[in-house]
Amino acid sequence: MHELSIALSIINLATKEAEKSNAARVSELELEIGEMAGVNIEALEFSMSIAMQNTILEGAKVRIVEIRSLAVCRDCKTRFSPVSMFDPCPRCYSHEIEFLRGRELRLKSLLIE
């Protein structure tokens, strides 16, 4: 379950950013996670709820925005939304695809007090 290590990294980053602004606590954080990022959202939410205890993020609302995948075929330039990392181009069936979005994992915003 790598979601716990992801949660700990997010908490570490959020804490550092909050401390830069002399915040006493973080009341909300927003994450953007691509559907191809390989993150189990439910496991991450659970890990975040446990790992935030006894930190300045304790009790903070965690909003997760899932980013739909978008890829382009390098051979025929067709844009499509793959369902898995290994989907071929629906037009020419090439596996030479480039992800334009959907692999993100970012801390988008913090609400601090």
PDB file of N, CA and C in Angstrom:
ATOM      1  N   MET A   1       0.849  -1.187   0.000  1.00  0.00           N
ATOM      2  CA  MET A   1       0.000   0.000   0.000  1.00  0.00           C
ATOM      3  C   MET A   1       0.887   1.241   0.000  1.00  0.00           C
ATOM      4  N   HIS A   2       1.202   1.758  -1.194  1.00  0.00           N
ATOM      5  CA  HIS A   2       2.048   2.942  -1.284  1.00  0.00           C
ATOM      6  C   HIS A   2       1.276   4.225  -0.998  1.00  0.00           C
ATOM      7  N   GLU A   3      -0.026   4.127  -0.835  1.00  0.00           N
ATOM      8  CA  GLU A   3      -0.824   5.314  -0.537  1.00  0.00           C
ATOM      9  C   GLU A   3      -0.419   5.952   0.789  1.00  0.00           C
ATOM     10  N   LEU A   4       0.047   5.157   1.749  1.00  0.00           N
ATOM     11  CA  LEU A   4       0.499   5.726   3.021  1.00  0.00           C
ATOM     12  C   LEU A   4       1.731   6.590   2.806  1.00  0.00           C
ATOM     13  N   SER A   5       2.677   6.146   2.003  1.00  0.00           N
ATOM     14  CA  SER A   5       3.861   6.974   1.747  1.00  0.00           C
ATOM     15  C   SER A   5       3.489   8.227   0.959  1.00  0.00           C
ATOM     16  N   ILE A   6       2.511   8.119   0.070  1.00  0.00           N
ATOM     17  CA  ILE A   6       2.023   9.297  -0.657  1.00  0.00           C
ATOM     18  C   ILE A   6       1.380  10.268   0.327  1.00  0.00           C
ATOM     19  N   ALA A   7       0.549   9.753   1.229  1.00  0.00           N
ATOM     20  CA  ALA A   7      -0.106  10.600   2.234  1.00  0.00           C
ATOM     21  C   ALA A   7       0.925  11.314   3.093  1.00  0.00           C
ATOM     22  N   LEU A   8       1.954  10.605   3.518  1.00  0.00           N
ATOM     23  CA  LEU A   8       2.993  11.222   4.352  1.00  0.00           C
ATOM     24  C   LEU A   8       3.744  12.311   3.592  1.00  0.00           C
ATOM     25  N   SER A   9       4.008  12.090   2.319  1.00  0.00           N
ATOM     26  CA  SER A   9       4.672  13.114   1.498  1.00  0.00           C
ATOM     27  C   SER A   9       3.791  14.344   1.325  1.00  0.00           C
ATOM     28  N   ILE A  10       2.500  14.138   1.095  1.00  0.00           N
ATOM     29  CA  ILE A  10       1.563  15.258   0.953  1.00  0.00           C
ATOM     30  C   ILE A  10       1.502  16.051   2.252  1.00  0.00           C
ATOM     31  N   ILE A  11       1.416  15.362   3.373  1.00  0.00           N
ATOM     32  CA  ILE A  11       1.349  16.030   4.679  1.00  0.00           C
ATOM     33  C   ILE A  11       2.622  16.808   4.944  1.00  0.00           C
ATOM     34  N   ASN A  12       3.768  16.235   4.610  1.00  0.00           N
ATOM     35  CA  ASN A  12       5.045  16.929   4.779  1.00  0.00           C
ATOM     36  C   ASN A  12       5.089  18.201   3.935  1.00  0.00           C
ATOM     37  N   LEU A  13       4.683  18.107   2.680  1.00  0.00           N
ATOM     38  CA  LEU A  13       4.664  19.271   1.791  1.00  0.00           C
ATOM     39  C   LEU A  13       3.684  20.328   2.285  1.00  0.00           C
ATOM     40  N   ALA A  14       2.484  19.915   2.657  1.00  0.00           N
ATOM     41  CA  ALA A  14       1.470  20.860   3.140  1.00  0.00           C
ATOM     42  C   ALA A  14       1.928  21.549   4.417  1.00  0.00           C
ATOM     43  N   THR A  15       2.570  20.810   5.302  1.00  0.00           N
ATOM     44  CA  THR A  15       3.074  21.391   6.551  1.00  0.00           C
ATOM     45  C   THR A  15       4.134  22.439   6.263  1.00  0.00           C
ATOM     46  N   LYS A  16       5.064  22.131   5.377  1.00  0.00           N
ATOM     47  CA  LYS A  16       6.122  23.095   5.022  1.00  0.00           C
ATOM     48  C   LYS A  16       5.529  24.363   4.416  1.00  0.00           C
ATOM     49  N   GLU A  17       4.559  24.198   3.519  1.00  0.00           N
ATOM     50  CA  GLU A  17       3.935  25.367   2.889  1.00  0.00           C
ATOM     51  C   GLU A  17       3.160  26.194   3.912  1.00  0.00           C
ATOM     52  N   ALA A  18       2.463  25.545   4.818  1.00  0.00           N
ATOM     53  CA  ALA A  18       1.705  26.262   5.850  1.00  0.00           C
ATOM     54  C   ALA A  18       2.647  27.012   6.784  1.00  0.00           C
ATOM     55  N   GLU A  19       3.760  26.393   7.131  1.00  0.00           N
ATOM     56  CA  GLU A  19       4.721  27.040   8.025  1.00  0.00           C
ATOM     57  C   GLU A  19       5.355  28.268   7.388  1.00  0.00           C
ATOM     58  N   LYS A  20       5.511  28.270   6.069  1.00  0.00           N
ATOM     59  CA  LYS A  20       6.046  29.447   5.366  1.00  0.00           C
ATOM     60  C   LYS A  20       5.162  30.670   5.592  1.00  0.00           C
ATOM     61  N   SER A  21       3.865  30.430   5.792  1.00  0.00           N
ATOM     62  CA  SER A  21       2.906  31.521   6.015  1.00  0.00           C
ATOM     63  C   SER A  21       2.561  31.686   7.491  1.00  0.00           C
ATOM     64  N   ASN A  22       3.327  31.049   8.354  1.00  0.00           N
ATOM     65  CA  ASN A  22       3.095  31.114   9.806  1.00  0.00           C
ATOM     66  C   ASN A  22       1.682  30.673  10.188  1.00  0.00           C
ATOM     67  N   ALA A  23       1.164  29.693   9.494  1.00  0.00           N
ATOM     68  CA  ALA A  23      -0.188  29.194   9.773  1.00  0.00           C
ATOM     69  C   ALA A  23      -0.197  28.334  11.030  1.00  0.00           C
ATOM     70  N   ALA A  24      -1.270  28.456  11.778  1.00  0.00           N
ATOM     71  CA  ALA A  24      -1.443  27.630  12.976  1.00  0.00           C
ATOM     72  C   ALA A  24      -2.046  26.279  12.613  1.00  0.00           C
ATOM     73  N   ARG A  25      -2.840  26.284  11.533  1.00  0.00           N
ATOM     74  CA  ARG A  25      -3.457  25.022  11.125  1.00  0.00           C
ATOM     75  C   ARG A  25      -3.901  25.097   9.671  1.00  0.00           C
ATOM     76  N   VAL A  26      -4.067  23.939   9.094  1.00  0.00           N
ATOM     77  CA  VAL A  26      -4.602  23.806   7.741  1.00  0.00           C
ATOM     78  C   VAL A  26      -6.014  23.257   7.884  1.00  0.00           C
ATOM     79  N   SER A  27      -6.990  23.969   7.314  1.00  0.00           N
ATOM     80  CA  SER A  27      -8.376  23.515   7.445  1.00  0.00           C
ATOM     81  C   SER A  27      -8.880  22.753   6.214  1.00  0.00           C
ATOM     82  N   GLU A  28      -8.200  22.934   5.081  1.00  0.00           N
ATOM     83  CA  GLU A  28      -8.618  22.228   3.867  1.00  0.00           C
ATOM     84  C   GLU A  28      -7.441  22.114   2.917  1.00  0.00           C
ATOM     85  N   LEU A  29      -7.358  20.987   2.231  1.00  0.00           N
ATOM     86  CA  LEU A  29      -6.385  20.861   1.159  1.00  0.00           C
ATOM     87  C   LEU A  29      -7.047  20.200  -0.032  1.00  0.00           C
ATOM     88  N   GLU A  30      -6.623  20.619  -1.214  1.00  0.00           N
ATOM     89  CA  GLU A  30      -7.186  20.080  -2.449  1.00  0.00           C
ATOM     90  C   GLU A  30      -6.087  19.375  -3.223  1.00  0.00           C
ATOM     91  N   LEU A  31      -6.372  18.157  -3.634  1.00  0.00           N
ATOM     92  CA  LEU A  31      -5.437  17.356  -4.405  1.00  0.00           C
ATOM     93  C   LEU A  31      -6.012  17.103  -5.788  1.00  0.00           C
ATOM     94  N   GLU A  32      -5.147  17.055  -6.782  1.00  0.00           N
ATOM     95  CA  GLU A  32      -5.534  16.619  -8.123  1.00  0.00           C
ATOM     96  C   GLU A  32      -4.802  15.311  -8.394  1.00  0.00           C
ATOM     97  N   ILE A  33      -5.567  14.291  -8.726  1.00  0.00           N
ATOM     98  CA  ILE A  33      -4.983  12.974  -8.957  1.00  0.00           C
ATOM     99  C   ILE A  33      -5.517  12.434 -10.274  1.00  0.00           C
ATOM    100  N   GLY A  34      -4.618  12.135 -11.174  1.00  0.00           N
ATOM    101  CA  GLY A  34      -5.001  11.573 -12.460  1.00  0.00           C
ATOM    102  C   GLY A  34      -5.452  10.133 -12.333  1.00  0.00           C
ATOM    103  N   GLU A  35      -6.415   9.759 -13.171  1.00  0.00           N
ATOM    104  CA  GLU A  35      -6.944   8.398 -13.079  1.00  0.00           C
ATOM    105  C   GLU A  35      -5.912   7.354 -13.490  1.00  0.00           C
ATOM    106  N   MET A  36      -4.805   7.773 -14.090  1.00  0.00           N
ATOM    107  CA  MET A  36      -3.726   6.851 -14.452  1.00  0.00           C
ATOM    108  C   MET A  36      -2.509   7.007 -13.536  1.00  0.00           C
ATOM    109  N   ALA A  37      -2.679   7.680 -12.412  1.00  0.00           N
ATOM    110  CA  ALA A  37      -1.561   7.903 -11.484  1.00  0.00           C
ATOM    111  C   ALA A  37      -1.239   6.669 -10.654  1.00  0.00           C
ATOM    112  N   GLY A  38      -2.094   5.674 -10.703  1.00  0.00           N
ATOM    113  CA  GLY A  38      -1.847   4.451  -9.949  1.00  0.00           C
ATOM    114  C   GLY A  38      -2.114   4.592  -8.464  1.00  0.00           C
ATOM    115  N   VAL A  39      -3.025   5.510  -8.121  1.00  0.00           N
ATOM    116  CA  VAL A  39      -3.353   5.760  -6.721  1.00  0.00           C
ATOM    117  C   VAL A  39      -4.770   5.273  -6.448  1.00  0.00           C
ATOM    118  N   ASN A  40      -4.920   4.486  -5.406  1.00  0.00           N
ATOM    119  CA  ASN A  40      -6.239   4.061  -4.955  1.00  0.00           C
ATOM    120  C   ASN A  40      -6.786   5.190  -4.079  1.00  0.00           C
ATOM    121  N   ILE A  41      -7.790   5.895  -4.562  1.00  0.00           N
ATOM    122  CA  ILE A  41      -8.319   7.082  -3.882  1.00  0.00           C
ATOM    123  C   ILE A  41      -8.817   6.745  -2.480  1.00  0.00           C
ATOM    124  N   GLU A  42      -9.564   5.665  -2.338  1.00  0.00           N
ATOM    125  CA  GLU A  42     -10.091   5.297  -1.014  1.00  0.00           C
ATOM    126  C   GLU A  42      -8.963   5.000  -0.033  1.00  0.00           C
ATOM    127  N   ALA A  43      -7.934   4.298  -0.481  1.00  0.00           N
ATOM    128  CA  ALA A  43      -6.800   3.987   0.393  1.00  0.00           C
ATOM    129  C   ALA A  43      -6.043   5.258   0.761  1.00  0.00           C
ATOM    130  N   LEU A  44      -5.939   6.202  -0.182  1.00  0.00           N
ATOM    131  CA  LEU A  44      -5.270   7.465   0.113  1.00  0.00           C
ATOM    132  C   LEU A  44      -6.073   8.266   1.128  1.00  0.00           C
ATOM    133  N   GLU A  45      -7.386   8.334   0.952  1.00  0.00           N
ATOM    134  CA  GLU A  45      -8.229   9.059   1.911  1.00  0.00           C
ATOM    135  C   GLU A  45      -8.090   8.471   3.313  1.00  0.00           C
ATOM    136  N   PHE A  46      -8.093   7.148   3.408  1.00  0.00           N
ATOM    137  CA  PHE A  46      -7.931   6.495   4.704  1.00  0.00           C
ATOM    138  C   PHE A  46      -6.555   6.811   5.291  1.00  0.00           C
ATOM    139  N   SER A  47      -5.518   6.690   4.473  1.00  0.00           N
ATOM    140  CA  SER A  47      -4.158   6.974   4.939  1.00  0.00           C
ATOM    141  C   SER A  47      -4.012   8.418   5.390  1.00  0.00           C
ATOM    142  N   MET A  48      -4.619   9.342   4.642  1.00  0.00           N
ATOM    143  CA  MET A  48      -4.557  10.759   5.013  1.00  0.00           C
ATOM    144  C   MET A  48      -5.230  10.976   6.361  1.00  0.00           C
ATOM    145  N   SER A  49      -6.386  10.369   6.576  1.00  0.00           N
ATOM    146  CA  SER A  49      -7.120  10.585   7.828  1.00  0.00           C
ATOM    147  C   SER A  49      -6.312  10.106   9.033  1.00  0.00           C
ATOM    148  N   ILE A  50      -5.574   9.034   8.879  1.00  0.00           N
ATOM    149  CA  ILE A  50      -4.747   8.520   9.971  1.00  0.00           C
ATOM    150  C   ILE A  50      -3.484   9.363  10.134  1.00  0.00           C
ATOM    151  N   ALA A  51      -2.808   9.643   9.029  1.00  0.00           N
ATOM    152  CA  ALA A  51      -1.516  10.334   9.085  1.00  0.00           C
ATOM    153  C   ALA A  51      -1.628  11.804   9.480  1.00  0.00           C
ATOM    154  N   MET A  52      -2.795  12.412   9.305  1.00  0.00           N
ATOM    155  CA  MET A  52      -2.959  13.827   9.673  1.00  0.00           C
ATOM    156  C   MET A  52      -3.135  14.024  11.176  1.00  0.00           C
ATOM    157  N   GLN A  53      -3.380  12.951  11.909  1.00  0.00           N
ATOM    158  CA  GLN A  53      -3.580  13.074  13.352  1.00  0.00           C
ATOM    159  C   GLN A  53      -2.315  13.631  14.007  1.00  0.00           C
ATOM    160  N   ASN A  54      -2.530  14.523  14.978  1.00  0.00           N
ATOM    161  CA  ASN A  54      -1.443  15.157  15.731  1.00  0.00           C
ATOM    162  C   ASN A  54      -0.513  15.996  14.860  1.00  0.00           C
ATOM    163  N   THR A  55      -1.053  16.559  13.768  1.00  0.00           N
ATOM    164  CA  THR A  55      -0.313  17.501  12.925  1.00  0.00           C
ATOM    165  C   THR A  55      -1.170  18.753  12.778  1.00  0.00           C
ATOM    166  N   ILE A  56      -0.624  19.776  12.117  1.00  0.00           N
ATOM    167  CA  ILE A  56      -1.431  20.984  11.895  1.00  0.00           C
ATOM    168  C   ILE A  56      -2.533  20.746  10.866  1.00  0.00           C
ATOM    169  N   LEU A  57      -2.549  19.568  10.273  1.00  0.00           N
ATOM    170  CA  LEU A  57      -3.604  19.206   9.320  1.00  0.00           C
ATOM    171  C   LEU A  57      -4.723  18.398   9.964  1.00  0.00           C
ATOM    172  N   GLU A  58      -4.608  18.108  11.247  1.00  0.00           N
ATOM    173  CA  GLU A  58      -5.625  17.285  11.902  1.00  0.00           C
ATOM    174  C   GLU A  58      -7.002  17.932  11.750  1.00  0.00           C
ATOM    175  N   GLY A  59      -7.959  17.161  11.275  1.00  0.00           N
ATOM    176  CA  GLY A  59      -9.320  17.652  11.081  1.00  0.00           C
ATOM    177  C   GLY A  59      -9.540  18.386   9.767  1.00  0.00           C
ATOM    178  N   ALA A  60      -8.493  18.543   8.973  1.00  0.00           N
ATOM    179  CA  ALA A  60      -8.629  19.257   7.697  1.00  0.00           C
ATOM    180  C   ALA A  60      -9.482  18.449   6.723  1.00  0.00           C
ATOM    181  N   LYS A  61     -10.246  19.164   5.921  1.00  0.00           N
ATOM    182  CA  LYS A  61     -11.031  18.532   4.865  1.00  0.00           C
ATOM    183  C   LYS A  61     -10.093  18.266   3.691  1.00  0.00           C
ATOM    184  N   VAL A  62     -10.140  17.068   3.160  1.00  0.00           N
ATOM    185  CA  VAL A  62      -9.320  16.702   2.005  1.00  0.00           C
ATOM    186  C   VAL A  62     -10.241  16.559   0.800  1.00  0.00           C
ATOM    187  N   ARG A  63     -10.049  17.446  -0.178  1.00  0.00           N
ATOM    188  CA  ARG A  63     -10.834  17.375  -1.419  1.00  0.00           C
ATOM    189  C   ARG A  63      -9.947  16.779  -2.504  1.00  0.00           C
ATOM    190  N   ILE A  64     -10.448  15.768  -3.163  1.00  0.00           N
ATOM    191  CA  ILE A  64      -9.686  15.124  -4.225  1.00  0.00           C
ATOM    192  C   ILE A  64     -10.438  15.279  -5.537  1.00  0.00           C
ATOM    193  N   VAL A  65      -9.768  15.881  -6.502  1.00  0.00           N
ATOM    194  CA  VAL A  65     -10.319  16.046  -7.841  1.00  0.00           C
ATOM    195  C   VAL A  65      -9.610  15.034  -8.735  1.00  0.00           C
ATOM    196  N   GLU A  66     -10.388  14.134  -9.321  1.00  0.00           N
ATOM    197  CA  GLU A  66      -9.795  13.132 -10.199  1.00  0.00           C
ATOM    198  C   GLU A  66      -9.738  13.682 -11.621  1.00  0.00           C
ATOM    199  N   ILE A  67      -8.555  13.617 -12.212  1.00  0.00           N
ATOM    200  CA  ILE A  67      -8.331  14.133 -13.561  1.00  0.00           C
ATOM    201  C   ILE A  67      -8.474  12.990 -14.565  1.00  0.00           C
ATOM    202  N   ARG A  68      -9.370  13.172 -15.502  1.00  0.00           N
ATOM    203  CA  ARG A  68      -9.602  12.152 -16.535  1.00  0.00           C
ATOM    204  C   ARG A  68      -8.390  12.084 -17.473  1.00  0.00           C
ATOM    205  N   SER A  69      -8.072  10.898 -17.929  1.00  0.00           N
ATOM    206  CA  SER A  69      -6.899  10.727 -18.782  1.00  0.00           C
ATOM    207  C   SER A  69      -7.163  11.234 -20.199  1.00  0.00           C
ATOM    208  N   LEU A  70      -6.087  11.720 -20.804  1.00  0.00           N
ATOM    209  CA  LEU A  70      -6.114  12.131 -22.204  1.00  0.00           C
ATOM    210  C   LEU A  70      -4.753  11.784 -22.788  1.00  0.00           C
ATOM    211  N   ALA A  71      -4.777  11.124 -23.932  1.00  0.00           N
ATOM    212  CA  ALA A  71      -3.538  10.725 -24.592  1.00  0.00           C
ATOM    213  C   ALA A  71      -3.622  11.074 -26.068  1.00  0.00           C
ATOM    214  N   VAL A  72      -2.455  11.106 -26.699  1.00  0.00           N
ATOM    215  CA  VAL A  72      -2.390  11.325 -28.141  1.00  0.00           C
ATOM    216  C   VAL A  72      -1.519  10.221 -28.742  1.00  0.00           C
ATOM    217  N   CYS A  73      -1.953   9.711 -29.863  1.00  0.00           N
ATOM    218  CA  CYS A  73      -1.188   8.697 -30.583  1.00  0.00           C
ATOM    219  C   CYS A  73      -0.051   9.399 -31.319  1.00  0.00           C
ATOM    220  N   ARG A  74       1.158   8.915 -31.137  1.00  0.00           N
ATOM    221  CA  ARG A  74       2.314   9.524 -31.809  1.00  0.00           C
ATOM    222  C   ARG A  74       2.338   9.199 -33.302  1.00  0.00           C
ATOM    223  N   ASP A  75       1.623   8.150 -33.696  1.00  0.00           N
ATOM    224  CA  ASP A  75       1.630   7.756 -35.105  1.00  0.00           C
ATOM    225  C   ASP A  75       0.577   8.486 -35.933  1.00  0.00           C
ATOM    226  N   CYS A  76      -0.676   8.499 -35.455  1.00  0.00           N
ATOM    227  CA  CYS A  76      -1.742   9.108 -36.269  1.00  0.00           C
ATOM    228  C   CYS A  76      -2.308  10.397 -35.660  1.00  0.00           C
ATOM    229  N   LYS A  77      -1.800  10.783 -34.484  1.00  0.00           N
ATOM    230  CA  LYS A  77      -2.174  12.041 -33.801  1.00  0.00           C
ATOM    231  C   LYS A  77      -3.602  12.059 -33.248  1.00  0.00           C
ATOM    232  N   THR A  78      -4.252  10.908 -33.160  1.00  0.00           N
ATOM    233  CA  THR A  78      -5.591  10.829 -32.580  1.00  0.00           C
ATOM    234  C   THR A  78      -5.515  11.061 -31.077  1.00  0.00           C
ATOM    235  N   ARG A  79      -6.428  11.879 -30.568  1.00  0.00           N
ATOM    236  CA  ARG A  79      -6.538  12.096 -29.121  1.00  0.00           C
ATOM    237  C   ARG A  79      -7.663  11.220 -28.593  1.00  0.00           C
ATOM    238  N   PHE A  80      -7.405  10.596 -27.427  1.00  0.00           N
ATOM    239  CA  PHE A  80      -8.410   9.713 -26.835  1.00  0.00           C
ATOM    240  C   PHE A  80      -8.185   9.599 -25.338  1.00  0.00           C
ATOM    241  N   SER A  81      -9.171   9.043 -24.651  1.00  0.00           N
ATOM    242  CA  SER A  81      -9.106   8.843 -23.195  1.00  0.00           C
ATOM    243  C   SER A  81      -8.924   7.357 -22.904  1.00  0.00           C
ATOM    244  N   PRO A  82      -7.676   6.935 -22.674  1.00  0.00           N
ATOM    245  CA  PRO A  82      -7.442   5.517 -22.391  1.00  0.00           C
ATOM    246  C   PRO A  82      -8.043   5.098 -21.056  1.00  0.00           C
ATOM    247  N   VAL A  83      -8.427   3.840 -20.980  1.00  0.00           N
ATOM    248  CA  VAL A  83      -8.980   3.278 -19.756  1.00  0.00           C
ATOM    249  C   VAL A  83      -7.861   2.655 -18.924  1.00  0.00           C
ATOM    250  N   SER A  84      -6.787   2.214 -19.592  1.00  0.00           N
ATOM    251  CA  SER A  84      -5.635   1.669 -18.879  1.00  0.00           C
ATOM    252  C   SER A  84      -4.360   2.218 -19.513  1.00  0.00           C
ATOM    253  N   MET A  85      -3.251   2.010 -18.824  1.00  0.00           N
ATOM    254  CA  MET A  85      -1.962   2.500 -19.322  1.00  0.00           C
ATOM    255  C   MET A  85      -1.552   1.808 -20.621  1.00  0.00           C
ATOM    256  N   PHE A  86      -2.147   0.681 -20.922  1.00  0.00           N
ATOM    257  CA  PHE A  86      -1.709  -0.132 -22.050  1.00  0.00           C
ATOM    258  C   PHE A  86      -2.688  -0.130 -23.218  1.00  0.00           C
ATOM    259  N   ASP A  87      -3.679   0.748 -23.178  1.00  0.00           N
ATOM    260  CA  ASP A  87      -4.645   0.819 -24.273  1.00  0.00           C
ATOM    261  C   ASP A  87      -3.963   1.305 -25.547  1.00  0.00           C
ATOM    262  N   PRO A  88      -4.248   0.652 -26.675  1.00  0.00           N
ATOM    263  CA  PRO A  88      -3.730   1.147 -27.947  1.00  0.00           C
ATOM    264  C   PRO A  88      -4.594   2.293 -28.467  1.00  0.00           C
ATOM    265  N   CYS A  89      -4.099   2.952 -29.462  1.00  0.00           N
ATOM    266  CA  CYS A  89      -4.872   3.995 -30.137  1.00  0.00           C
ATOM    267  C   CYS A  89      -6.127   3.354 -30.728  1.00  0.00           C
ATOM    268  N   PRO A  90      -7.292   3.952 -30.520  1.00  0.00           N
ATOM    269  CA  PRO A  90      -8.528   3.365 -31.054  1.00  0.00           C
ATOM    270  C   PRO A  90      -8.640   3.478 -32.578  1.00  0.00           C
ATOM    271  N   ARG A  91      -7.814   4.329 -33.172  1.00  0.00           N
ATOM    272  CA  ARG A  91      -7.900   4.515 -34.622  1.00  0.00           C
ATOM    273  C   ARG A  91      -6.935   3.593 -35.383  1.00  0.00           C
ATOM    274  N   CYS A  92      -5.643   3.607 -34.980  1.00  0.00           N
ATOM    275  CA  CYS A  92      -4.651   2.832 -35.735  1.00  0.00           C
ATOM    276  C   CYS A  92      -4.068   1.658 -34.940  1.00  0.00           C
ATOM    277  N   TYR A  93      -4.482   1.532 -33.674  1.00  0.00           N
ATOM    278  CA  TYR A  93      -4.070   0.436 -32.782  1.00  0.00           C
ATOM    279  C   TYR A  93      -2.591   0.469 -32.392  1.00  0.00           C
ATOM    280  N   SER A  94      -1.954   1.593 -32.614  1.00  0.00           N
ATOM    281  CA  SER A  94      -0.558   1.749 -32.194  1.00  0.00           C
ATOM    282  C   SER A  94      -0.479   1.843 -30.671  1.00  0.00           C
ATOM    283  N   HIS A  95       0.636   1.391 -30.131  1.00  0.00           N
ATOM    284  CA  HIS A  95       0.889   1.535 -28.695  1.00  0.00           C
ATOM    285  C   HIS A  95       1.840   2.700 -28.427  1.00  0.00           C
ATOM    286  N   GLU A  96       2.136   3.461 -29.452  1.00  0.00           N
ATOM    287  CA  GLU A  96       3.000   4.642 -29.312  1.00  0.00           C
ATOM    288  C   GLU A  96       2.130   5.827 -28.900  1.00  0.00           C
ATOM    289  N   ILE A  97       1.780   5.868 -27.614  1.00  0.00           N
ATOM    290  CA  ILE A  97       0.922   6.949 -27.137  1.00  0.00           C
ATOM    291  C   ILE A  97       1.657   7.779 -26.095  1.00  0.00           C
ATOM    292  N   GLU A  98       1.241   9.017 -26.005  1.00  0.00           N
ATOM    293  CA  GLU A  98       1.793   9.950 -25.021  1.00  0.00           C
ATOM    294  C   GLU A  98       0.633  10.486 -24.183  1.00  0.00           C
ATOM    295  N   PHE A  99       0.791  10.402 -22.866  1.00  0.00           N
ATOM    296  CA  PHE A  99      -0.247  10.929 -21.978  1.00  0.00           C
ATOM    297  C   PHE A  99      -0.112  12.445 -21.874  1.00  0.00           C
ATOM    298  N   LEU A 100      -1.210  13.150 -22.116  1.00  0.00           N
ATOM    299  CA  LEU A 100      -1.248  14.603 -21.973  1.00  0.00           C
ATOM    300  C   LEU A 100      -1.732  14.987 -20.584  1.00  0.00           C
ATOM    301  N   ARG A 101      -2.588  14.160 -20.015  1.00  0.00           N
ATOM    302  CA  ARG A 101      -3.042  14.351 -18.637  1.00  0.00           C
ATOM    303  C   ARG A 101      -3.587  13.027 -18.114  1.00  0.00           C
ATOM    304  N   GLY A 102      -3.729  12.989 -16.791  1.00  0.00           N
ATOM    305  CA  GLY A 102      -4.262  11.790 -16.171  1.00  0.00           C
ATOM    306  C   GLY A 102      -3.256  11.049 -15.318  1.00  0.00           C
ATOM    307  N   ARG A 103      -1.997  11.522 -15.302  1.00  0.00           N
ATOM    308  CA  ARG A 103      -0.971  10.890 -14.475  1.00  0.00           C
ATOM    309  C   ARG A 103      -0.548  11.803 -13.331  1.00  0.00           C
ATOM    310  N   GLU A 104      -1.284  12.913 -13.133  1.00  0.00           N
ATOM    311  CA  GLU A 104      -0.934  13.901 -12.123  1.00  0.00           C
ATOM    312  C   GLU A 104      -1.122  13.377 -10.709  1.00  0.00           C
ATOM    313  N   LEU A 105      -0.353  13.951  -9.822  1.00  0.00           N
ATOM    314  CA  LEU A 105      -0.551  13.788  -8.388  1.00  0.00           C
ATOM    315  C   LEU A 105       0.008  15.064  -7.786  1.00  0.00           C
ATOM    316  N   ARG A 106      -0.892  16.026  -7.523  1.00  0.00           N
ATOM    317  CA  ARG A 106      -0.406  17.325  -7.048  1.00  0.00           C
ATOM    318  C   ARG A 106      -1.267  17.874  -5.926  1.00  0.00           C
ATOM    319  N   LEU A 107      -0.595  18.616  -5.064  1.00  0.00           N
ATOM    320  CA  LEU A 107      -1.271  19.388  -4.026  1.00  0.00           C
ATOM    321  C   LEU A 107      -1.613  20.714  -4.674  1.00  0.00           C
ATOM    322  N   LYS A 108      -2.890  20.933  -4.946  1.00  0.00           N
ATOM    323  CA  LYS A 108      -3.308  22.121  -5.691  1.00  0.00           C
ATOM    324  C   LYS A 108      -3.468  23.336  -4.798  1.00  0.00           C
ATOM    325  N   SER A 109      -4.082  23.164  -3.619  1.00  0.00           N
ATOM    326  CA  SER A 109      -4.302  24.334  -2.761  1.00  0.00           C
ATOM    327  C   SER A 109      -4.426  23.932  -1.303  1.00  0.00           C
ATOM    328  N   LEU A 110      -4.179  24.922  -0.451  1.00  0.00           N
ATOM    329  CA  LEU A 110      -4.320  24.783   0.999  1.00  0.00           C
ATOM    330  C   LEU A 110      -5.145  25.938   1.513  1.00  0.00           C
ATOM    331  N   LEU A 111      -6.009  25.681   2.472  1.00  0.00           N
ATOM    332  CA  LEU A 111      -6.725  26.732   3.190  1.00  0.00           C
ATOM    333  C   LEU A 111      -6.138  26.729   4.594  1.00  0.00           C
ATOM    334  N   ILE A 112      -5.475  27.834   4.936  1.00  0.00           N
ATOM    335  CA  ILE A 112      -4.770  27.891   6.220  1.00  0.00           C
ATOM    336  C   ILE A 112      -5.397  28.923   7.142  1.00  0.00           C
ATOM    337  N   GLU A 113      -5.137  28.744   8.436  1.00  0.00           N
ATOM    338  CA  GLU A 113      -5.645  29.687   9.433  1.00  0.00           C
ATOM    339  C   GLU A 113      -4.485  30.168  10.276  1.00  0.00           C
TER     340      GLU A 113
END
